Amino acid sequence: MTTTDLTAMTGLELMRWVQTERPTDIPSIGRLLGMRFDEVEHGRIVISLDTRPDFANPLGTVHGGIAATLLDSAMGCAVHTTLPAGAGYTTLELKVNYIRAARTDGQTLTAEGTVIHVGRRTATAEGKVLDEQGKLIAHATTTCMIF
């Protein structure tokens, strides 16, 4: 287990730490799904993953929950980059629009989350998931509670 004090880092520092260290000893949804933090900036995150057959819905395409999880993670982590050390957040609302199906054959899906507004108690963000050809798979908005 890591000895790094994650609570002492700002949200941006923590997201950059995750990007560079790629910790495998900390259980997380990112580890479970194989998410990679490709870009980390203040108010913006890009996360990708490679699809696999385990992501299939009964129709044989990527389950919508994978896109929703990518979006929730990218938008929430984008909000996190704006927070001071010791502050946290949780998703209050997530609105996802599905545009097209994604294949389960190892294609890379990329999610970008961008902060729209950060206040004292809530923050909003928007996001999109693209396939390898740059086609829109899904887009979303979120409201997060800051604590």
CSV table of C-alpha atoms in Angstrom, one decimal:
chain,number,residue,atom,x,y,z
A,1,MET,CA,0.0,0.0,0.0
A,2,THR,CA,1.2,3.5,-0.7
A,3,THR,CA,2.7,5.7,2.0
A,4,THR,CA,1.8,8.9,0.2
A,5,ASP,CA,-0.5,11.2,2.2
A,6,LEU,CA,-3.3,11.7,-0.4
A,7,THR,CA,-5.3,14.0,2.0
A,8,ALA,CA,-2.4,16.6,2.0
A,9,MET,CA,-2.6,17.1,-1.8
A,10,THR,CA,-4.8,19.5,-3.6
A,11,GLY,CA,-7.2,18.0,-6.1
A,12,LEU,CA,-4.9,18.9,-9.0
A,13,GLU,CA,-1.8,17.5,-7.2
A,14,LEU,CA,-3.7,14.2,-6.5
A,15,MET,CA,-4.9,13.8,-10.1
A,16,ARG,CA,-1.4,14.5,-11.4
A,17,TRP,CA,0.0,11.9,-8.9
A,18,VAL,CA,-2.5,9.3,-10.1
A,19,GLN,CA,-1.5,10.2,-13.7
A,20,THR,CA,2.2,9.8,-13.1
A,21,GLU,CA,2.3,7.0,-10.5
A,22,ARG,CA,-0.5,4.9,-11.9
A,23,PRO,CA,-1.0,3.2,-8.5
A,24,THR,CA,-2.1,-0.4,-8.7
A,25,ASP,CA,-2.2,-1.0,-5.0
A,26,ILE,CA,-5.3,1.2,-4.4
A,27,PRO,CA,-8.6,-0.4,-5.2
A,28,SER,CA,-10.7,1.9,-7.5
A,29,ILE,CA,-13.1,1.8,-10.4
A,30,GLY,CA,-10.3,3.1,-12.6
A,31,ARG,CA,-8.2,0.1,-11.7
A,32,LEU,CA,-11.1,-2.3,-12.3
A,33,LEU,CA,-11.9,-0.9,-15.7
A,34,GLY,CA,-8.3,-0.1,-16.8
A,35,MET,CA,-8.7,3.7,-17.0
A,36,ARG,CA,-5.7,5.8,-17.9
A,37,PHE,CA,-5.4,9.5,-17.0
A,38,ASP,CA,-4.1,10.9,-20.3
A,39,GLU,CA,-4.3,14.6,-19.5
A,40,VAL,CA,-4.7,16.4,-16.2
A,41,GLU,CA,-5.1,20.2,-16.0
A,42,HIS,CA,-6.9,22.6,-13.7
A,43,GLY,CA,-10.6,22.1,-14.5
A,44,ARG,CA,-10.0,19.5,-17.2
A,45,ILE,CA,-9.3,15.7,-17.3
A,46,VAL,CA,-9.0,13.3,-20.2
A,47,ILE,CA,-9.4,9.6,-19.3
A,48,SER,CA,-9.2,6.6,-21.7
A,49,LEU,CA,-9.8,2.9,-21.5
A,50,ASP,CA,-9.7,-0.1,-23.9
A,51,THR,CA,-13.0,-1.9,-24.4
A,52,ARG,CA,-13.1,-5.7,-23.8
A,53,PRO,CA,-15.8,-8.4,-24.1
A,54,ASP,CA,-16.5,-8.1,-20.3
A,55,PHE,CA,-18.0,-4.7,-21.0
A,56,ALA,CA,-20.8,-6.2,-23.3
A,57,ASN,CA,-24.5,-5.6,-22.8
A,58,PRO,CA,-26.9,-8.4,-24.0
A,59,LEU,CA,-26.7,-7.0,-27.5
A,60,GLY,CA,-22.9,-7.4,-27.7
A,61,THR,CA,-21.9,-3.8,-27.6
A,62,VAL,CA,-20.3,-1.8,-24.7
A,63,HIS,CA,-22.8,-1.4,-21.9
A,64,GLY,CA,-24.0,2.2,-21.4
A,65,GLY,CA,-22.8,2.0,-17.8
A,66,ILE,CA,-19.2,2.0,-19.0
A,67,ALA,CA,-19.7,5.3,-20.9
A,68,ALA,CA,-21.5,6.7,-17.9
A,69,THR,CA,-18.7,5.6,-15.5
A,70,LEU,CA,-16.1,7.2,-17.8
A,71,LEU,CA,-18.1,10.4,-17.9
A,72,ASP,CA,-18.7,10.4,-14.2
A,73,SER,CA,-15.0,9.9,-13.5
A,74,ALA,CA,-13.8,12.4,-16.0
A,75,MET,CA,-16.2,15.2,-15.0
A,76,GLY,CA,-15.8,14.5,-11.2
A,77,CYS,CA,-12.0,14.4,-11.5
A,78,ALA,CA,-12.1,17.6,-13.4
A,79,VAL,CA,-14.0,19.2,-10.5
A,80,HIS,CA,-11.5,17.6,-8.1
A,81,THR,CA,-8.7,19.4,-9.8
A,82,THR,CA,-10.1,22.7,-8.7
A,83,LEU,CA,-10.4,21.8,-5.0
A,84,PRO,CA,-8.0,22.5,-2.1
A,85,ALA,CA,-6.3,19.9,0.0
A,86,GLY,CA,-8.7,18.2,2.3
A,87,ALA,CA,-11.8,19.1,0.3
A,88,GLY,CA,-13.9,16.4,-1.4
A,89,TYR,CA,-16.9,16.1,-3.7
A,90,THR,CA,-19.6,13.6,-4.6
A,91,THR,CA,-21.9,13.4,-7.7
A,92,LEU,CA,-25.4,14.8,-7.0
A,93,GLU,CA,-26.7,14.5,-10.5
A,94,LEU,CA,-25.5,12.8,-13.7
A,95,LYS,CA,-27.3,13.3,-17.1
A,96,VAL,CA,-26.0,11.1,-19.9
A,97,ASN,CA,-27.0,11.2,-23.6
A,98,TYR,CA,-26.1,8.1,-25.6
A,99,ILE,CA,-25.4,8.7,-29.2
A,100,ARG,CA,-24.0,5.5,-30.7
A,101,ALA,CA,-22.9,2.0,-29.6
A,102,ALA,CA,-19.2,1.2,-29.0
A,103,ARG,CA,-17.5,-2.1,-29.9
A,104,THR,CA,-16.1,-4.5,-27.3
A,105,ASP,CA,-13.0,-5.5,-29.4
A,106,GLY,CA,-10.3,-3.4,-27.7
A,107,GLN,CA,-11.0,-0.1,-29.2
A,108,THR,CA,-10.0,2.9,-27.1
A,109,LEU,CA,-12.7,5.1,-25.7
A,110,THR,CA,-11.6,8.6,-24.5
A,111,ALA,CA,-13.6,10.8,-22.1
A,112,GLU,CA,-13.0,14.5,-21.5
A,113,GLY,CA,-14.4,16.3,-18.5
A,114,THR,CA,-14.4,20.0,-18.3
A,115,VAL,CA,-15.5,22.2,-15.4
A,116,ILE,CA,-18.2,24.7,-16.1
A,117,HIS,CA,-18.6,26.3,-12.6
A,118,VAL,CA,-17.2,25.8,-9.1
A,119,GLY,CA,-18.9,27.5,-6.2
A,120,ARG,CA,-18.7,27.0,-2.4
A,121,ARG,CA,-21.1,24.1,-2.2
A,122,THR,CA,-21.6,22.8,-5.8
A,123,ALA,CA,-19.8,22.5,-9.0
A,124,THR,CA,-20.9,21.7,-12.6
A,125,ALA,CA,-19.1,20.0,-15.4
A,126,GLU,CA,-19.7,18.6,-18.9
A,127,GLY,CA,-18.1,15.7,-20.7
A,128,LYS,CA,-18.0,13.6,-23.8
A,129,VAL,CA,-16.8,10.1,-24.8
A,130,LEU,CA,-15.3,9.6,-28.2
A,131,ASP,CA,-14.2,6.4,-30.0
A,132,GLU,CA,-10.9,6.0,-31.9
A,133,GLN,CA,-12.3,7.6,-35.0
A,134,GLY,CA,-13.4,10.7,-33.0
A,135,LYS,CA,-17.1,9.8,-33.2
A,136,LEU,CA,-19.2,10.8,-30.3
A,137,ILE,CA,-20.4,7.9,-28.2
A,138,ALA,CA,-22.0,9.8,-25.3
A,139,HIS,CA,-22.1,13.2,-23.7
A,140,ALA,CA,-23.1,14.4,-20.2
A,141,THR,CA,-23.4,17.0,-17.6
A,142,THR,CA,-23.0,16.7,-13.8
A,143,THR,CA,-23.6,18.6,-10.6
A,144,CYS,CA,-21.3,17.8,-7.7
A,145,MET,CA,-21.6,18.7,-4.1
A,146,ILE,CA,-18.4,20.0,-2.5
A,147,PHE,CA,-17.6,19.2,1.1
